[in-house]
CSV table of C-alpha atoms and ligand atoms in Angstrom, one decimal:
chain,number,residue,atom,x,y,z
A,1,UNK,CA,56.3,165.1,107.3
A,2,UNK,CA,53.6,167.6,107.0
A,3,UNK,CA,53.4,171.1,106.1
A,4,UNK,CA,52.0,173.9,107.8
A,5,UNK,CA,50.7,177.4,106.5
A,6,UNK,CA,49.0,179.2,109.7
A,7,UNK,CA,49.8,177.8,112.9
A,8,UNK,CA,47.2,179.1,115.4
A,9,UNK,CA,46.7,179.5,119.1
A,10,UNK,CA,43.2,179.9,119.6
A,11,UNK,CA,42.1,181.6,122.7
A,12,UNK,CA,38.8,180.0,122.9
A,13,UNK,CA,37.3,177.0,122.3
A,14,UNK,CA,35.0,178.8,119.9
A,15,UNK,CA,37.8,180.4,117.9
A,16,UNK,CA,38.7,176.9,118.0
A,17,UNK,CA,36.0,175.5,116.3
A,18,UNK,CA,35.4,178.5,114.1
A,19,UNK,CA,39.0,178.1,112.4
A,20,UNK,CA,38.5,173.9,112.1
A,21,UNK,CA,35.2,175.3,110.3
A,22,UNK,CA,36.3,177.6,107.8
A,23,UNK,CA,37.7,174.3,106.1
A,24,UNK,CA,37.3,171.0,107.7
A,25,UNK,CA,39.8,168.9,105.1
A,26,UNK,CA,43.1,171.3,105.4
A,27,UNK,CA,42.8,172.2,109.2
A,28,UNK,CA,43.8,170.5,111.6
A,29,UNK,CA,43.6,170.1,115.4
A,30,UNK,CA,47.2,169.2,116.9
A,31,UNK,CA,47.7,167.1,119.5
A,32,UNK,CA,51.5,166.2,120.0
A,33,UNK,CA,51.5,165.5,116.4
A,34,UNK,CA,52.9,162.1,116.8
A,35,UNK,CA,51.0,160.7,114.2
A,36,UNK,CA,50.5,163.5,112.6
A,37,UNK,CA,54.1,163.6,112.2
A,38,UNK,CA,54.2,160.3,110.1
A,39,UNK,CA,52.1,161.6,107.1
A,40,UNK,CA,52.3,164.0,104.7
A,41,UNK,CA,49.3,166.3,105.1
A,42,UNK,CA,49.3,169.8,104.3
A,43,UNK,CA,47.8,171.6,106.3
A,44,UNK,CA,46.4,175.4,106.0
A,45,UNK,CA,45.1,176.0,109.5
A,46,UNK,CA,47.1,173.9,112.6
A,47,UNK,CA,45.0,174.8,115.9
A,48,UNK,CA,46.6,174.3,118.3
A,49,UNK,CA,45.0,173.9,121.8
A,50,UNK,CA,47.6,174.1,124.4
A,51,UNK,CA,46.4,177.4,125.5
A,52,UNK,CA,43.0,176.2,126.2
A,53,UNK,CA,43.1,174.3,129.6
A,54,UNK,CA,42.5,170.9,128.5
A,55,UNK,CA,45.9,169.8,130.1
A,56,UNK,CA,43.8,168.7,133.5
A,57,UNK,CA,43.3,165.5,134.9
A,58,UNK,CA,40.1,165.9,137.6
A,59,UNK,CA,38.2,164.1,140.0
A,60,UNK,CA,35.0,165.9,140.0
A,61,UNK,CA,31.2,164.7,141.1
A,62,UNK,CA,32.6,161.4,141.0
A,63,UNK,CA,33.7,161.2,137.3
A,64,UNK,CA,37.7,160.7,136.5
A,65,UNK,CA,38.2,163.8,133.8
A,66,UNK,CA,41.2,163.4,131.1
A,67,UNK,CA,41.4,166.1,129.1
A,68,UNK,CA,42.4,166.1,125.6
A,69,UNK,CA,46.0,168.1,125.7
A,70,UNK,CA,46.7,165.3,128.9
A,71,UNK,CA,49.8,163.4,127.3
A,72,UNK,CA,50.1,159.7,127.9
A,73,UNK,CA,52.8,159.8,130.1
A,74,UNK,CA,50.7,161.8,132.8
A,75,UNK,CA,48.6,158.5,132.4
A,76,UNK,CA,51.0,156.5,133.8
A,77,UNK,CA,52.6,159.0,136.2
A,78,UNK,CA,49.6,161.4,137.8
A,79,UNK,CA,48.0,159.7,141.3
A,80,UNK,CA,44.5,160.3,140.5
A,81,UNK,CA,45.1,157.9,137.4
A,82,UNK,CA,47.4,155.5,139.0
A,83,UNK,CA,45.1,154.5,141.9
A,84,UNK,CA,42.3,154.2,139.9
A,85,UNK,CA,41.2,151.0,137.9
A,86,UNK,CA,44.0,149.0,139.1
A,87,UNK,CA,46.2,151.2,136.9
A,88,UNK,CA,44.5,149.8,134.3
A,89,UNK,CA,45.1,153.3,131.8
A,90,UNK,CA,49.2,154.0,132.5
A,91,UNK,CA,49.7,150.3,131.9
A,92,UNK,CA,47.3,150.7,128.8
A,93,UNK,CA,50.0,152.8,127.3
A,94,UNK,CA,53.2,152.0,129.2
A,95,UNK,CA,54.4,150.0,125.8
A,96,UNK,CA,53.9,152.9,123.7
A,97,UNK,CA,57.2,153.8,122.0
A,98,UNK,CA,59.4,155.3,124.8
A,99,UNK,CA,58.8,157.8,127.3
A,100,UNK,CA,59.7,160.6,125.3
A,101,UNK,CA,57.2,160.0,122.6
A,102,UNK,CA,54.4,159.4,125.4
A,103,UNK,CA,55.1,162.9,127.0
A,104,UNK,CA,53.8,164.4,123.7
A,105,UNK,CA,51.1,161.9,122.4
A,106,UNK,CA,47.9,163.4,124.3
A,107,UNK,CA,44.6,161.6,124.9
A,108,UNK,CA,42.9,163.2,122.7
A,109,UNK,CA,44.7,162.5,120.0
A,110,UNK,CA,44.6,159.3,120.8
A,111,UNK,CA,40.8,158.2,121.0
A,112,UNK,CA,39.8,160.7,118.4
A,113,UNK,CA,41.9,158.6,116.0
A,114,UNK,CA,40.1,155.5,117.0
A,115,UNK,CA,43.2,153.7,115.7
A,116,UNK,CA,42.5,149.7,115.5
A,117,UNK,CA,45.5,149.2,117.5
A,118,UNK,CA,44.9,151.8,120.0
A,119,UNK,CA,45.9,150.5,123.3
A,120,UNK,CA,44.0,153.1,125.4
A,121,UNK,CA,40.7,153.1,123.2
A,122,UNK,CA,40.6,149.5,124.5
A,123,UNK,CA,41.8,150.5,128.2
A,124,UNK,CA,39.4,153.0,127.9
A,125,UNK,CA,36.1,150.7,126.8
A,126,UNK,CA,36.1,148.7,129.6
A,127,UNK,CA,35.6,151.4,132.0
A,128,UNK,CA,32.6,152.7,130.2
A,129,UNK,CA,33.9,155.9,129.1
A,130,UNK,CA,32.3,158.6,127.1
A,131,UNK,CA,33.9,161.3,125.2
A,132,UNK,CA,33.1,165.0,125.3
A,133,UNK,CA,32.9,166.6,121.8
A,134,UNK,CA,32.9,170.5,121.4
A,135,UNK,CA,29.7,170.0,118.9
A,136,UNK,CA,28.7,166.4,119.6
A,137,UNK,CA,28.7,167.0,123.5
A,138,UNK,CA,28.9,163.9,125.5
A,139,UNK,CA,28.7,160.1,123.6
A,140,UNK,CA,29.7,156.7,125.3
A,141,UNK,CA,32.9,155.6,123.9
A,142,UNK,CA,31.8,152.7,122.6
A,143,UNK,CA,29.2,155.1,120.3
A,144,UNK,CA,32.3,157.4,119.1
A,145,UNK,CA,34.3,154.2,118.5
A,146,UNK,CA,31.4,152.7,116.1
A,147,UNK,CA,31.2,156.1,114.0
A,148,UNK,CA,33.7,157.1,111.4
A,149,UNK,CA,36.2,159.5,111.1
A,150,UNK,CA,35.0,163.2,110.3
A,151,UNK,CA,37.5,166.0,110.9
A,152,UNK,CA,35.0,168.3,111.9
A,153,UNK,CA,34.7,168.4,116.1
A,154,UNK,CA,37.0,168.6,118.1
A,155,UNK,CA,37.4,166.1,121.3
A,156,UNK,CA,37.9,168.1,125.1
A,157,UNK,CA,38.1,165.3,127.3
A,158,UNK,CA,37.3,161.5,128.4
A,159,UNK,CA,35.2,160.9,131.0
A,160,UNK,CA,35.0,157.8,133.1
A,161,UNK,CA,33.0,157.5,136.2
A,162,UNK,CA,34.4,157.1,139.6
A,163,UNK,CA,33.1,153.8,140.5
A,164,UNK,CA,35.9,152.0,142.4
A,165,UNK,CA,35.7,149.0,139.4
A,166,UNK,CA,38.5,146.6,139.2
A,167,UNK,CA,39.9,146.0,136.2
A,168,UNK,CA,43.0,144.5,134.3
A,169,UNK,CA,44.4,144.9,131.0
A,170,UNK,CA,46.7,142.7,129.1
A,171,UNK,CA,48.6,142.8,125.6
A,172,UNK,CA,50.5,140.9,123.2
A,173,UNK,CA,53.2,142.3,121.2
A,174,UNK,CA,55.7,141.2,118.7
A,175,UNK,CA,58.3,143.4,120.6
A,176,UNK,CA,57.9,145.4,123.9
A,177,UNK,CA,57.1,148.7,122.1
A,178,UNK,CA,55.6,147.0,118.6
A,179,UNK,CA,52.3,148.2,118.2
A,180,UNK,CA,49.8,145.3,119.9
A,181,UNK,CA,49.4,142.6,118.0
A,182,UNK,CA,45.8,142.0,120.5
A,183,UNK,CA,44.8,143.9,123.3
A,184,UNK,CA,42.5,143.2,125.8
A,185,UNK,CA,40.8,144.7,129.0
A,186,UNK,CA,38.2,143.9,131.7
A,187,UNK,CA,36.6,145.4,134.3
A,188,UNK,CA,34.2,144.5,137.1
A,189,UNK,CA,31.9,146.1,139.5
A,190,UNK,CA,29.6,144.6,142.0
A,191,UNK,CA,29.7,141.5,140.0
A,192,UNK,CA,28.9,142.9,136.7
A,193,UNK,CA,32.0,142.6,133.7
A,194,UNK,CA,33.0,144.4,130.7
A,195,UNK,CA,35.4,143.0,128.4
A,196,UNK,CA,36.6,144.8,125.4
A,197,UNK,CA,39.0,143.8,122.6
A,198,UNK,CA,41.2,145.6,120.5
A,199,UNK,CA,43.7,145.5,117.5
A,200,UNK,CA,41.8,142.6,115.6
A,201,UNK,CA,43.3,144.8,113.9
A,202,UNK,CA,40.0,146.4,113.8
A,203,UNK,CA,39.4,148.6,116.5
A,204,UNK,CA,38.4,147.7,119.8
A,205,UNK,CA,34.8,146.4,120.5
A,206,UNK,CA,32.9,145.1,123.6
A,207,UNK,CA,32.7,141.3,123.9
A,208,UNK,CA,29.2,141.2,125.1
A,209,UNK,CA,29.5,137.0,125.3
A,210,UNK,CA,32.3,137.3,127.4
A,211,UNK,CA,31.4,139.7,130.0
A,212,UNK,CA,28.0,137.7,129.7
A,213,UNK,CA,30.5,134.0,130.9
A,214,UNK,CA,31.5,136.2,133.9
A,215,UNK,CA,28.9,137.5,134.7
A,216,UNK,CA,27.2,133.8,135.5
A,217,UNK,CA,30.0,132.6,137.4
A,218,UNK,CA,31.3,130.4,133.6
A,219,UNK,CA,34.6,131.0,134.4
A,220,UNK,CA,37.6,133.1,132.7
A,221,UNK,CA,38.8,130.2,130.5
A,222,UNK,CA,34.9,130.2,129.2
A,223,UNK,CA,35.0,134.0,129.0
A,224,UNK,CA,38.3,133.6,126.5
A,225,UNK,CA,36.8,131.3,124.4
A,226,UNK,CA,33.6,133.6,124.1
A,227,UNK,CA,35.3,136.5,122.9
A,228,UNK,CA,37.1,134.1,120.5
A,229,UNK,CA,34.0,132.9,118.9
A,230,UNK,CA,32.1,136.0,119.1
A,231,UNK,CA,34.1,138.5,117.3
A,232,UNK,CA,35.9,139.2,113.7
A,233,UNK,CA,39.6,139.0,114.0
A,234,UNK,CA,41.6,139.8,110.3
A,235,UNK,CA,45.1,139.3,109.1
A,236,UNK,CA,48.0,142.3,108.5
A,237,UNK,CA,51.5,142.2,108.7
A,238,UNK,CA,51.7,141.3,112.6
A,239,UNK,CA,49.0,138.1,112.9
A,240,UNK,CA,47.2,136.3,111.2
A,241,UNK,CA,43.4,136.3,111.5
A,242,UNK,CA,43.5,132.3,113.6
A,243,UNK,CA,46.3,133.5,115.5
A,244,UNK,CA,44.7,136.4,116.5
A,245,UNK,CA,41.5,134.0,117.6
A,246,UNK,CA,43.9,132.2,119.8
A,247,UNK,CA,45.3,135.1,121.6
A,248,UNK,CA,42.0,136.8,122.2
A,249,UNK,CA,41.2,133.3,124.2
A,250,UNK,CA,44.3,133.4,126.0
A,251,UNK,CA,44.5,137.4,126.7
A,252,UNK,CA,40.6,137.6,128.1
A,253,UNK,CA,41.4,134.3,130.1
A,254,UNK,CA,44.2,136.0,131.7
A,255,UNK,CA,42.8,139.4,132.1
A,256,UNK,CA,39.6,137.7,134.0
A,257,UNK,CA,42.0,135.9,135.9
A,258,UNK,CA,43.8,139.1,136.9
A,259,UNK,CA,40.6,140.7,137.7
A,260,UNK,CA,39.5,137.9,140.0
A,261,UNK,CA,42.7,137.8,141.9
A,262,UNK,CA,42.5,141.9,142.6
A,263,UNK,CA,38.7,141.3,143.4
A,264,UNK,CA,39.9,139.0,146.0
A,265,UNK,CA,42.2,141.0,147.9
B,301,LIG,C1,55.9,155.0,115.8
B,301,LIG,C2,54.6,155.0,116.5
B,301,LIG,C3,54.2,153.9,117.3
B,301,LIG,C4,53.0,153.9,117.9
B,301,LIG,N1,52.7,152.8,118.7
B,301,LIG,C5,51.5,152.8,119.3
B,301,LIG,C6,51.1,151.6,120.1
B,301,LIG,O1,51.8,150.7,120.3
B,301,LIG,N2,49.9,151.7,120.7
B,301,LIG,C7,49.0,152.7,120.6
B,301,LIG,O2,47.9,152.7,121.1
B,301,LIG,N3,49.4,153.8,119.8
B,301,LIG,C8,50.5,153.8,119.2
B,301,LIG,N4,50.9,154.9,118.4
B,301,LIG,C9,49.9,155.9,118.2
B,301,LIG,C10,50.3,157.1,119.1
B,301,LIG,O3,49.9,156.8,120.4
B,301,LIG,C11,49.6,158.2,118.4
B,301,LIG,O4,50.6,158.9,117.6
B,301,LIG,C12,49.0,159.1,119.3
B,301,LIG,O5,48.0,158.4,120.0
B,301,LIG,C13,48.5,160.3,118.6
B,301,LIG,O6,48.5,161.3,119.6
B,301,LIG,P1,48.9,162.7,119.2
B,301,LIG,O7,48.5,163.5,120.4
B,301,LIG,O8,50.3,162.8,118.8
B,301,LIG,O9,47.9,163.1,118.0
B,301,LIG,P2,48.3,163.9,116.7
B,301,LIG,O10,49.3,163.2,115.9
B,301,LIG,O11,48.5,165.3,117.1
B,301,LIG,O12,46.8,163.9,116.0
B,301,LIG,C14,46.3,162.7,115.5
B,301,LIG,C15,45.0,163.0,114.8
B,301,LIG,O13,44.0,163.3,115.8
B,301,LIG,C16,43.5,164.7,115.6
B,301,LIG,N5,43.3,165.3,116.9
B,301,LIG,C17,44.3,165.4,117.8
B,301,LIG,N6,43.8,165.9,119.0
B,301,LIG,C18,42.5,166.1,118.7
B,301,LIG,C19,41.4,166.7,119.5
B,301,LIG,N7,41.5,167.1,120.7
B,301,LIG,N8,40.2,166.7,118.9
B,301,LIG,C20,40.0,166.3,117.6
B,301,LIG,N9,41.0,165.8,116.8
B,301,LIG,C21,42.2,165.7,117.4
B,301,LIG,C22,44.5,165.3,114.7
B,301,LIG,O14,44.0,166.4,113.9
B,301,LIG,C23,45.0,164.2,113.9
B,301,LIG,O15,44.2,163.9,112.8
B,301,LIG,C24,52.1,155.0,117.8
B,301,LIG,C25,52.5,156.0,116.9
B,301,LIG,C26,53.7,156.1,116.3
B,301,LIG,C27,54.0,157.3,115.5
């Protein structure tokens, strides 16, 4: 459990920044504090930004907007998320714990962790999403997801653009609500796929070889064995590194085969 000295409800953005500035290492921005939760930091400034707005989910100039205080469970629940992407982001998370837990973990605690085993960093990926940083403005996803951890911005919303792509998203677990042992999504618009892969136990990456099988027509099963060969997969206490091979086959050969189905009708 963590402890706490000043807990702090900025009423600006720029307060907000200003107090995660004054010392980078012992503030810290809350989300639910899930996670947070499960350490043992100590903390001299919590900000908390639940007075700030960022609790929206928008449909604006054709982007989809999540912001950062938006709690998993709105993911899977709000309509403007549901009907998008063939659900794609509620079912991302839908394993996550219990519904309880998901109505405080927010988005943005979510991707600015850039856990390996993040189910929605992966969701997220295949849609092409970009991230909206108070000091590092707008970055692809797949950018934010390739740089590491600095406590020093803070995250205001996900942004994914409104572009009627299918997509699918499939997971392996030891248990239903086990952190993913492999996680895989794919999306496709006007012929052109994205596949990304996540919890080998590294964090999720594109599979450029595999969206490159679907996109001339090689088939899904060719797409699976692509993202097989093409990426790193490692060992921890859930999988090993060969078995994780083996289920990124199976889980992109599935998820293209979900796609093509919805694609279809
Ligand atoms: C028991 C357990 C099981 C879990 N299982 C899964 C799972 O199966 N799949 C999965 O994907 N995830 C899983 N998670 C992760 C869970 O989804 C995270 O706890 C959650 O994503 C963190 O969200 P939060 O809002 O609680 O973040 P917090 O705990 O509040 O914050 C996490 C970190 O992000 C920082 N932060 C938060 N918001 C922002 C922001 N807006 N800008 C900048 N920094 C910010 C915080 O300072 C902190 O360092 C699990 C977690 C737990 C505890």
């Amino acid at each position: 459990m963590y402890t706490i000295k000043s807990y702090v409800f900025p009423e600006s953005l720029e307060e907000a920044d200003e107090l995660l500035r004054r010392d980078c290492r012992s503030s810290a921005i809350l989300g639910g504090c899930c996670w947070l939760k499960m350490g043992h930091r100590r903390i001299r400034w919590a900000i908390d930004l639940t007075r700030l707005g960022l609790d929206q989910i928008e449909v604006k100039d054709g982007w989809l907007e999540l912001g950062a205080s938006v709690t998993l469970h709105q993911l899977e629940t709000h309509p403007d998320v549901t009907s998008r992407f063939d659900g794609i982001l509620g079912e991302s998370v839908s394993h996550i714990v219990g519904v309880p837990f998901r109505n405080c973990a927010t988005v943005g605690g979510s991707v600015f962790s850039r856990f390996g085993f993040s189910d929605l960093t992966c969701a997220l990926l295949a849609l092409d999403a970009t991230v909206v940083l108070y000091r590092g403005g707008e970055v692809p996803l797949a950018q934010f997801m390739a740089t590491p951890i600095s406590f020093d911005d803070i995250l205001l919303k996900v942004r994914i653009r409104d572009d009627g792509r299918r997509a699918a998203y499939q997971s392996a677990r030891r248990s239903s609500t086990d952190f993913p042992t492999m996680a895989v999504a794919v999306s496709c618009l006007d012929g052109r796929w994205t596949v990304s892969v996540g919890a080998r136990p590294a964090r999720a990456v594109r599979s450029e070889q595999a969206a490159r099988c679907l996109n001339d027509g090689l088939g899904a099963a060719a797409a699976g064995q692509a993202a097989a060969e093409e990426l790193t997969y490692g060992t921890d206490l859930r999988a090993g590194a060969d078995y994780r091979r083996k289920l990124a086959a199976v889980l992109v050969r599935r998820a293209a085969e979900q796609c093509m189905e919805e694609n279809k009708g």
